[in-house]
PDB file of C-alpha atoms in Angstrom:
ATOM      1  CA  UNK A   8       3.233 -14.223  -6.276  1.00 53.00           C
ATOM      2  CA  UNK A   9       3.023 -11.388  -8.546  1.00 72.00           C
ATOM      3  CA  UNK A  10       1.782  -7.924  -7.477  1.00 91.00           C
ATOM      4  CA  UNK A  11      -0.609  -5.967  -9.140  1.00 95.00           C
ATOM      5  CA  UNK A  12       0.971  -5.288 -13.018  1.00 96.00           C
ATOM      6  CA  UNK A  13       1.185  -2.349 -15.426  1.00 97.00           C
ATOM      7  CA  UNK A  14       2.559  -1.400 -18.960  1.00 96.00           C
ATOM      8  CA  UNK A  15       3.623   0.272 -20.009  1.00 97.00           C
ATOM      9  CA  UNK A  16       6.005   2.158 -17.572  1.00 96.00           C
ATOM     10  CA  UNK A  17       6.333   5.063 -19.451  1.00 97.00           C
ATOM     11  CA  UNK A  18       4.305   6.154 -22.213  1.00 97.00           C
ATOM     12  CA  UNK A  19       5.113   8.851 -25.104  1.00 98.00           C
ATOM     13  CA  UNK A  20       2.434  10.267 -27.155  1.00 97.00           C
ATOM     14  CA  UNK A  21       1.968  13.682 -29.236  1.00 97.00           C
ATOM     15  CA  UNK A  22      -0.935  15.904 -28.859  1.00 97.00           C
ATOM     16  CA  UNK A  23      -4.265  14.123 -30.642  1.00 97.00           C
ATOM     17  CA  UNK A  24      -3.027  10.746 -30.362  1.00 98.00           C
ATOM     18  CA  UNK A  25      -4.285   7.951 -27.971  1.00 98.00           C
ATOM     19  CA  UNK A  26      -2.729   6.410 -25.058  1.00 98.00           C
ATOM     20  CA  UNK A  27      -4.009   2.516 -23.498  1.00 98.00           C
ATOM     21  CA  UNK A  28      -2.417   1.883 -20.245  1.00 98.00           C
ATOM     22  CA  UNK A  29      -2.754  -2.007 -19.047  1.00 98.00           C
ATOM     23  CA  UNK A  30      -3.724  -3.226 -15.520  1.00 97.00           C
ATOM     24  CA  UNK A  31      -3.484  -6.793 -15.100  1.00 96.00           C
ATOM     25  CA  UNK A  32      -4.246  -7.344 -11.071  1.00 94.00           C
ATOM     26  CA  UNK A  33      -3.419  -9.337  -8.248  1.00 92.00           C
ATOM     27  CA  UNK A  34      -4.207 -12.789  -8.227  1.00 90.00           C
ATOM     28  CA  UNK A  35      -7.349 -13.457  -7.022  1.00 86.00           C
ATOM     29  CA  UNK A  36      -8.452 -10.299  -6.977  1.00 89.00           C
ATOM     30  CA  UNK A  37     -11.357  -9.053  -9.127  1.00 88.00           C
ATOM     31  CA  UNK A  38     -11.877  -5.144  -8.064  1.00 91.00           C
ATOM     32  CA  UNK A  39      -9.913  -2.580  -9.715  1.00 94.00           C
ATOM     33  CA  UNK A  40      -9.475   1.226  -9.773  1.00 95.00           C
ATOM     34  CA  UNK A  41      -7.095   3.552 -11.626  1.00 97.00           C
ATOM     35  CA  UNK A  42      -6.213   6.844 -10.088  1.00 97.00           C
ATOM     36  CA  UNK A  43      -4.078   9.557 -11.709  1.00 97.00           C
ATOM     37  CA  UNK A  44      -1.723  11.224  -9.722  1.00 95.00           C
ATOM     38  CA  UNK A  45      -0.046  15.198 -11.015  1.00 90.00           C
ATOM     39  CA  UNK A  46       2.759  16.600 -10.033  1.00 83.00           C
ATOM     40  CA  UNK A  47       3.174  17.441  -6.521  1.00 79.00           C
ATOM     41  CA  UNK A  48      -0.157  16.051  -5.697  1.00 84.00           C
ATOM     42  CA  UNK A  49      -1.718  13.123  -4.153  1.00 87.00           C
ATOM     43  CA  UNK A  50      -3.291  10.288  -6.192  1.00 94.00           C
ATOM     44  CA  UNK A  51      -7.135  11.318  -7.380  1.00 96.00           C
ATOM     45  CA  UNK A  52      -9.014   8.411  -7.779  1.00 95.00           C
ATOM     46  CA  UNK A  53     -10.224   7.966 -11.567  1.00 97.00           C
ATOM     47  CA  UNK A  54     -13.066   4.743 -11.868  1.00 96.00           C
ATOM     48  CA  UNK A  55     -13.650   1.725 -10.168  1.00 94.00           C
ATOM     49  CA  UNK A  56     -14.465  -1.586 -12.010  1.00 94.00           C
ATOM     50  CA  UNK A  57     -15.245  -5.200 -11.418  1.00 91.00           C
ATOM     51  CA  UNK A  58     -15.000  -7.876 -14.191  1.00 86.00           C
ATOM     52  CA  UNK A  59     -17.527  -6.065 -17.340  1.00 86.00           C
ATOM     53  CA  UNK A  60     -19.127  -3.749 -14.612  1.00 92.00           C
ATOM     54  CA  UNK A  61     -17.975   0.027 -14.336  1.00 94.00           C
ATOM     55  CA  UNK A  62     -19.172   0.470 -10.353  1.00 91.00           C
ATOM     56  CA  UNK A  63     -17.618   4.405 -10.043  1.00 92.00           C
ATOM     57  CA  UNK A  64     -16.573   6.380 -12.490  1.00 94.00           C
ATOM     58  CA  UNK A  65     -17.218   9.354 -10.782  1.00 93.00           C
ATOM     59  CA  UNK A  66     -13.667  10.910 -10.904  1.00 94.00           C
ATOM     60  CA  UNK A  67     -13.119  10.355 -14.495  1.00 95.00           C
ATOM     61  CA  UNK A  68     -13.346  13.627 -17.112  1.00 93.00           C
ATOM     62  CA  UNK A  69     -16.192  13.328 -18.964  1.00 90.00           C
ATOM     63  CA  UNK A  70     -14.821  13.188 -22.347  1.00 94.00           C
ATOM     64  CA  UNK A  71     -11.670  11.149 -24.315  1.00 97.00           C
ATOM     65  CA  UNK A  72     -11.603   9.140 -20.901  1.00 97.00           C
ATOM     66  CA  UNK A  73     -12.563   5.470 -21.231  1.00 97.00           C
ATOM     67  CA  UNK A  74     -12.302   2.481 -19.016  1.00 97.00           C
ATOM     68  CA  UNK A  75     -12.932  -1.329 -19.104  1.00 95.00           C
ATOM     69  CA  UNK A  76     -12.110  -4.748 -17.587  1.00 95.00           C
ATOM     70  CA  UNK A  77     -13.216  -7.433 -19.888  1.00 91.00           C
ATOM     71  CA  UNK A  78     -13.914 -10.264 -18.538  1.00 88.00           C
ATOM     72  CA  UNK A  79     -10.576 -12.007 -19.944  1.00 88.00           C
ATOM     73  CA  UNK A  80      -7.619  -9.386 -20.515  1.00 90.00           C
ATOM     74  CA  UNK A  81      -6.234  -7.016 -18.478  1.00 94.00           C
ATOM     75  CA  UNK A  82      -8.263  -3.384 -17.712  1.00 97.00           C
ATOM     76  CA  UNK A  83      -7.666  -0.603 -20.064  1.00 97.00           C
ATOM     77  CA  UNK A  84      -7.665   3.026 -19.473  1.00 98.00           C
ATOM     78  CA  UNK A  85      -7.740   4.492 -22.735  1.00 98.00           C
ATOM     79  CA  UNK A  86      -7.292   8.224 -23.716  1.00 98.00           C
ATOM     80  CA  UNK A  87      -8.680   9.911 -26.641  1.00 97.00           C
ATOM     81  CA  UNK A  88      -6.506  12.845 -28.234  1.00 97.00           C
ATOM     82  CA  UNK A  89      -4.611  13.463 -25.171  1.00 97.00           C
ATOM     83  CA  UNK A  90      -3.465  16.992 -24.527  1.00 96.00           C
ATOM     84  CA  UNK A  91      -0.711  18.233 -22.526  1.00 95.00           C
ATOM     85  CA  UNK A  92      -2.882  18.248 -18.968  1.00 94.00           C
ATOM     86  CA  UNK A  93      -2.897  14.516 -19.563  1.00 96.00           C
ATOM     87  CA  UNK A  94       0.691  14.402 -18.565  1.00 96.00           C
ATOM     88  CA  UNK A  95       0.960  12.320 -15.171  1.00 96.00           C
ATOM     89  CA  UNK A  96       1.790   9.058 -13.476  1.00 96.00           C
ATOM     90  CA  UNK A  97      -1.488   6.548 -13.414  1.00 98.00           C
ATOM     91  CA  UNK A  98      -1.876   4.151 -10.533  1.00 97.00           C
ATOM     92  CA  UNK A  99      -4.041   1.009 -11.434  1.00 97.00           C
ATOM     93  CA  UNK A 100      -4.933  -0.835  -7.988  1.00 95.00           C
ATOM     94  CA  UNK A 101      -6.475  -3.672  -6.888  1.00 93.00           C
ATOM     95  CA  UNK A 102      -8.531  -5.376  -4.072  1.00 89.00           C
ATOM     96  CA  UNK A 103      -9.803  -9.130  -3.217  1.00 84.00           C
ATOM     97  CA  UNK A 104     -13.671  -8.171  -2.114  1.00 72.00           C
ATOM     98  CA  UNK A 105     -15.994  -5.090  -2.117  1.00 63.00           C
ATOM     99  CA  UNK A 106     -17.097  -4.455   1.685  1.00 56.00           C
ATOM    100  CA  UNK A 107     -15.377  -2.993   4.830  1.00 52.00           C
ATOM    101  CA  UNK A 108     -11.554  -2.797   4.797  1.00 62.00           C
ATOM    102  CA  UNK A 109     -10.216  -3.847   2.134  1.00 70.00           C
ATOM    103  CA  UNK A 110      -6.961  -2.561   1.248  1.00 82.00           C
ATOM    104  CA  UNK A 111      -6.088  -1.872  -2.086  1.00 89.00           C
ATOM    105  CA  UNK A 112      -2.456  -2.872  -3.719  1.00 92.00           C
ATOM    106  CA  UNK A 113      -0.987  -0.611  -6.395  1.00 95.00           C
ATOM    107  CA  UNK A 114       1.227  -1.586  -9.573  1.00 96.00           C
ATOM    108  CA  UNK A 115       4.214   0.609 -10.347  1.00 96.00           C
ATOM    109  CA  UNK A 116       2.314   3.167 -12.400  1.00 97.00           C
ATOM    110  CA  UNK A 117       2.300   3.854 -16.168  1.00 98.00           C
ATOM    111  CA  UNK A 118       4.390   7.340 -16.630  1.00 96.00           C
ATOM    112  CA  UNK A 119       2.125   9.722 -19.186  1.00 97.00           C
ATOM    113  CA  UNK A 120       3.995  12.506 -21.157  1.00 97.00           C
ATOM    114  CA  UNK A 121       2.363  14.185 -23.831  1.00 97.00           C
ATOM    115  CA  UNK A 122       4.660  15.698 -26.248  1.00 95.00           C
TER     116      UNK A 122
ATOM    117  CA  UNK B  14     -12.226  21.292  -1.726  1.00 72.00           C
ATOM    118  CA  UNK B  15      -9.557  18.927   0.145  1.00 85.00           C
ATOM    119  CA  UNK B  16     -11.264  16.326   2.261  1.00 93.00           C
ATOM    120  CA  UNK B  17      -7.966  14.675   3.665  1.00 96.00           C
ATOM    121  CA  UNK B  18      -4.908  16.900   4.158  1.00 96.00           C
ATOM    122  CA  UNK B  19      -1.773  16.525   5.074  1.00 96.00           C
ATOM    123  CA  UNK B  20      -0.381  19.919   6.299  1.00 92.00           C
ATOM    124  CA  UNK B  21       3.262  19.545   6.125  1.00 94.00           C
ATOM    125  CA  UNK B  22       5.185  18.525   3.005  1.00 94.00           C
ATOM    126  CA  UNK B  23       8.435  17.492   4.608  1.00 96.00           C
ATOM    127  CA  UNK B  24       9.358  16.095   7.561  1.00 97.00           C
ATOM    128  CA  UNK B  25      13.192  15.856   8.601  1.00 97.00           C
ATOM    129  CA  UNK B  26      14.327  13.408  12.051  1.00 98.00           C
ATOM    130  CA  UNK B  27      17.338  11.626  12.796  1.00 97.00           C
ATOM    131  CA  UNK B  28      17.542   7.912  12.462  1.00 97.00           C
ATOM    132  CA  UNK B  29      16.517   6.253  15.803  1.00 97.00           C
ATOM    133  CA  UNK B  30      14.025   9.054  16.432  1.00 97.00           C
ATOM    134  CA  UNK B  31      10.432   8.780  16.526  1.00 98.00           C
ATOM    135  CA  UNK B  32       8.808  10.169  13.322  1.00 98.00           C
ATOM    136  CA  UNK B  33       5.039  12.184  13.261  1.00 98.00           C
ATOM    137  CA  UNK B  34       3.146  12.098  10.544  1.00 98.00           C
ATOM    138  CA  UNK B  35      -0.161  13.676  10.800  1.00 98.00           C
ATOM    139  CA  UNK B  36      -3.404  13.804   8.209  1.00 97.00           C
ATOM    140  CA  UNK B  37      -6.490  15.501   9.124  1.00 97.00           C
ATOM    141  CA  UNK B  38      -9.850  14.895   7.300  1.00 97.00           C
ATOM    142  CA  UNK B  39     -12.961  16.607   6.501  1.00 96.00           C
ATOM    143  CA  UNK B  40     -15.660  14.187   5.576  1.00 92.00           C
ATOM    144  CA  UNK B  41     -17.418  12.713   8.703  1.00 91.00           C
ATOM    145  CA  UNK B  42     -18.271   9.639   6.970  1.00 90.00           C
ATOM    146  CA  UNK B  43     -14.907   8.051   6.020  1.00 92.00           C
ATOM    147  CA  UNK B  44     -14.681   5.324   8.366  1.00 90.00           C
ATOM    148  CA  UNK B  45     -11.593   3.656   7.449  1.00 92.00           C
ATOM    149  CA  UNK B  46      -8.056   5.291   7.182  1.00 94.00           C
ATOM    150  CA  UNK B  47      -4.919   3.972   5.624  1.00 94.00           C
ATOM    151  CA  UNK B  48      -0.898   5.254   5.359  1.00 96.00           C
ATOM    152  CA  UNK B  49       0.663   4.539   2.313  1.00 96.00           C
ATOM    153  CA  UNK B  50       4.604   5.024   1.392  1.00 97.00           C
ATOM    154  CA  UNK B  51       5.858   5.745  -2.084  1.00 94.00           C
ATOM    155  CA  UNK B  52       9.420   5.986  -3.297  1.00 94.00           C
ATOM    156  CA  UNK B  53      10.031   8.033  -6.575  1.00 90.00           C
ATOM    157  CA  UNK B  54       8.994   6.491  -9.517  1.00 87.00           C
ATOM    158  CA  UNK B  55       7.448   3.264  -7.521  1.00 92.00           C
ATOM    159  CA  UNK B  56       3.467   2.444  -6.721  1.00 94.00           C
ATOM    160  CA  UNK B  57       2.461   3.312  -3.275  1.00 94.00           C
ATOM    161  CA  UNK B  58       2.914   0.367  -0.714  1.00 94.00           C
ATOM    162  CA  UNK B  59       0.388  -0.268   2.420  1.00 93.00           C
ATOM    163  CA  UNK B  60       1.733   0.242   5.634  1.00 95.00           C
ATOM    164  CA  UNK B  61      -0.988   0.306   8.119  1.00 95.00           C
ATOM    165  CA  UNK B  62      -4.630   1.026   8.518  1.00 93.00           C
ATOM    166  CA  UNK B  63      -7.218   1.291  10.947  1.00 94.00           C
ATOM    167  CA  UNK B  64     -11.180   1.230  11.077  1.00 91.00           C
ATOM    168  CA  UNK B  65     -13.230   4.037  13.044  1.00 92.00           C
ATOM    169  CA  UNK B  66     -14.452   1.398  15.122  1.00 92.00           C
ATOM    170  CA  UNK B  67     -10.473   1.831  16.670  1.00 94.00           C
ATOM    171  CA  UNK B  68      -8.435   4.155  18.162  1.00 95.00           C
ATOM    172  CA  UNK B  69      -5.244   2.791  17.531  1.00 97.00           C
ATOM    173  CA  UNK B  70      -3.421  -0.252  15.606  1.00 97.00           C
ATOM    174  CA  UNK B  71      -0.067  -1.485  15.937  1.00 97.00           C
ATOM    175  CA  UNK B  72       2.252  -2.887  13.345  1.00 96.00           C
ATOM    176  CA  UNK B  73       5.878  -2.956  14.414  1.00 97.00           C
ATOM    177  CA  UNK B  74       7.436  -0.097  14.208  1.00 97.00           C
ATOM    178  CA  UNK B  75       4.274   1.466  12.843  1.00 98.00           C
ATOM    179  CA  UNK B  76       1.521   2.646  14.844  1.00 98.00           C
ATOM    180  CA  UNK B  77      -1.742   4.878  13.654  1.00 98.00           C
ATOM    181  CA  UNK B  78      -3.790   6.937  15.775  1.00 98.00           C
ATOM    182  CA  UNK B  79      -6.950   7.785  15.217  1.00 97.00           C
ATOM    183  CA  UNK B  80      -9.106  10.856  17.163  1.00 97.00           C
ATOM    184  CA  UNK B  81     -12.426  10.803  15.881  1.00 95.00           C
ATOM    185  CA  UNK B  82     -13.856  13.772  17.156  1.00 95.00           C
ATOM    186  CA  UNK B  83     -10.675  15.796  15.738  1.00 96.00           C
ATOM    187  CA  UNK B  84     -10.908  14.056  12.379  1.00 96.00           C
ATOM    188  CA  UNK B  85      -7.180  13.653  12.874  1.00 97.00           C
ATOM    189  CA  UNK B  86      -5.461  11.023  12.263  1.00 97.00           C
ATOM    190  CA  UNK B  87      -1.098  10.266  13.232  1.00 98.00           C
ATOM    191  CA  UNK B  88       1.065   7.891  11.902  1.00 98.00           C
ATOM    192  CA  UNK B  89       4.439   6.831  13.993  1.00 98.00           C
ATOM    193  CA  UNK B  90       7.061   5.298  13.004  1.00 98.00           C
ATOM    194  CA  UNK B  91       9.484   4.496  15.861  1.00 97.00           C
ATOM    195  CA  UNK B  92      12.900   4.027  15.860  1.00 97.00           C
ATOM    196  CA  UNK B  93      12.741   6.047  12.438  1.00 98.00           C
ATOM    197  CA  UNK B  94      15.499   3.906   9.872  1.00 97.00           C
ATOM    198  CA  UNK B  95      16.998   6.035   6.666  1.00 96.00           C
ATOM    199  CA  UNK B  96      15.229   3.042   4.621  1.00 95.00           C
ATOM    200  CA  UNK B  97      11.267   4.972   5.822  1.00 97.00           C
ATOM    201  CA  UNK B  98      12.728   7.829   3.675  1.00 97.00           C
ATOM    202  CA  UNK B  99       9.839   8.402   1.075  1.00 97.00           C
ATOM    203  CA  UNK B 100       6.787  10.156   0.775  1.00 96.00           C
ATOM    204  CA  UNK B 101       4.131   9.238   2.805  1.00 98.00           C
ATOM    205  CA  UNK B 102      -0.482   9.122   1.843  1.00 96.00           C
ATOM    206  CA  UNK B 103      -2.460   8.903   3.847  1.00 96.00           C
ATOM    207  CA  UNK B 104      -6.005   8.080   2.704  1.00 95.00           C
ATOM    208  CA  UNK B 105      -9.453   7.317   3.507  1.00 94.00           C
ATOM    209  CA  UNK B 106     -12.627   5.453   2.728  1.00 91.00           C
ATOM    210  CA  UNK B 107     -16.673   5.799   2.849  1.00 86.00           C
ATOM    211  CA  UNK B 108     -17.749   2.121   3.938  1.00 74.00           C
ATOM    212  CA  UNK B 109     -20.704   1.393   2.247  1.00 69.00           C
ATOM    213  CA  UNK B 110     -19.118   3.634  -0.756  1.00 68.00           C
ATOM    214  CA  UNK B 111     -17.563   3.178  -4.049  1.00 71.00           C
ATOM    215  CA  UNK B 112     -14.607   1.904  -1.854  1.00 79.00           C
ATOM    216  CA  UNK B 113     -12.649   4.524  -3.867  1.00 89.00           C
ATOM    217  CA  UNK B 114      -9.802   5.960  -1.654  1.00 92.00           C
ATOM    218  CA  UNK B 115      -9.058   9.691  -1.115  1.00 94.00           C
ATOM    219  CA  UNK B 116      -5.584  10.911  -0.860  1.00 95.00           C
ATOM    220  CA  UNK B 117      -3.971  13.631   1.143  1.00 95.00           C
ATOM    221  CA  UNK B 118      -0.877  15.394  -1.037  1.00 94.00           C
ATOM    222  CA  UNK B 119       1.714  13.531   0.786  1.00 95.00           C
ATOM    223  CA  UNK B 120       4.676  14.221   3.425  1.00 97.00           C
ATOM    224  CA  UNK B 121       8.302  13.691   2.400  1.00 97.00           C
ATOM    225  CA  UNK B 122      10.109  12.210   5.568  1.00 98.00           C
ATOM    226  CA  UNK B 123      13.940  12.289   5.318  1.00 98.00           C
ATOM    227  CA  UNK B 124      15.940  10.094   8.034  1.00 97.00           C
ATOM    228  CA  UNK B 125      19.055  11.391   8.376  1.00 95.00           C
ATOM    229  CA  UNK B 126      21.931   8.504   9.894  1.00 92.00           C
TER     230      UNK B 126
END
């Protein structure tokens, strides 16, 4: 009964390259959003998929930010050039159904540092 | 512009103790609340939630209250055990939204044997 999954757990990259952080979720479960959470601060919710749809992205920077859950694979957050700001811990979660109180299960995190 | 905070960043009691943990919100149209705990370098885990159509729900040891009117919302944990040590979320939800969640900054409890 595997959890909601991530990799990698830590990631290493050096200013202008690109980072892809893997979401594979819960069984069953076909909703997923990745939130990015900053030192000393709560978890700020990023974009919300469904299998090949992008429902919300409204909390993801408008440039070098991508997202995507294929409709076979894992989702992919991708990040273009990343600068030092992009240093943080990113939360993938995921939920059975969209509607009224669903909660939402979260992998381990994939530890950003940019070098 | 914080639309759920969580005033105080720690919170110290002694094991067998009732713990408070309390979240206040901004946004008159969440309608559903949840408490999430997080040890270092883990994801967040549920604990308990509760729709506005409730005042209160009741998990074990875990209990959330919910006052409307205040936009306040208190989680209890009772007897407190040195394993609820971690950092506590609490969060909330727009039904009828994106279903994304917004997060308070967390309270650290410590329960001291």
């Amino acid at each position: 009964n595997a959890g909601v999954m991530q990799n990698p757990r830590h990631l290493v990259r050096r200013r202008g390259q690109e980072a892809r952080l893997r979401c594979s979720p819960m069984k069953g479960h076909s909703h997923v959003y990745w939130y990015r959470q900053l030192p000393e601060e709560g978890l700020k919710f990023m974009v919300y998929l469904q299998k090949e749809n992008i429902i919300d992205e409204s909390g993801m920077p408008k440039e070098r930010f991508s997202a995507e859950f294929p409709k076979e694979g894992p989702s992919i957050l991708r990040i273009q050039q990343v600068v030092r700001g992009d240093s943080a811990a990113y939360f993938c979660a995921s939920s059975r159904d969209r509607g009224s109180y669903n909660e939402q299960f979260f992998g381990p995190g994939t530890r950003l540092t940019v070098l | 512009d914080q639309q759920v905070k969580q005033n105080s960043p720690s919170l110290s009691v002694q094991e067998g103790r009732i713990s408070i943990l309390n979240c206040d919100y901004t946004n008159s149209m969440f309608d559903y609340f949840l408490w999430y705990k997080k040890y270092p370098a883990e994801g967040p885990t549920f604990l308990i939630s509760i729709s506005s159509i409730k005042d209160k729900n009741e998990d074990g040891r875990f209990t959330v209250f919910l006052n409307k009117s205040a936009k306040h919302l208190s989680l209890h944990i009772v007897p407190s055990q040195p394993g609820d040590s971690a950092v506590y979320f609490c969060a909330a939800s727009e039904r009828g939204g994106s279903e994304k969640l917004v997060f308070g900054k967390g309270t650290k409890l410590t329960v001291n044997p």
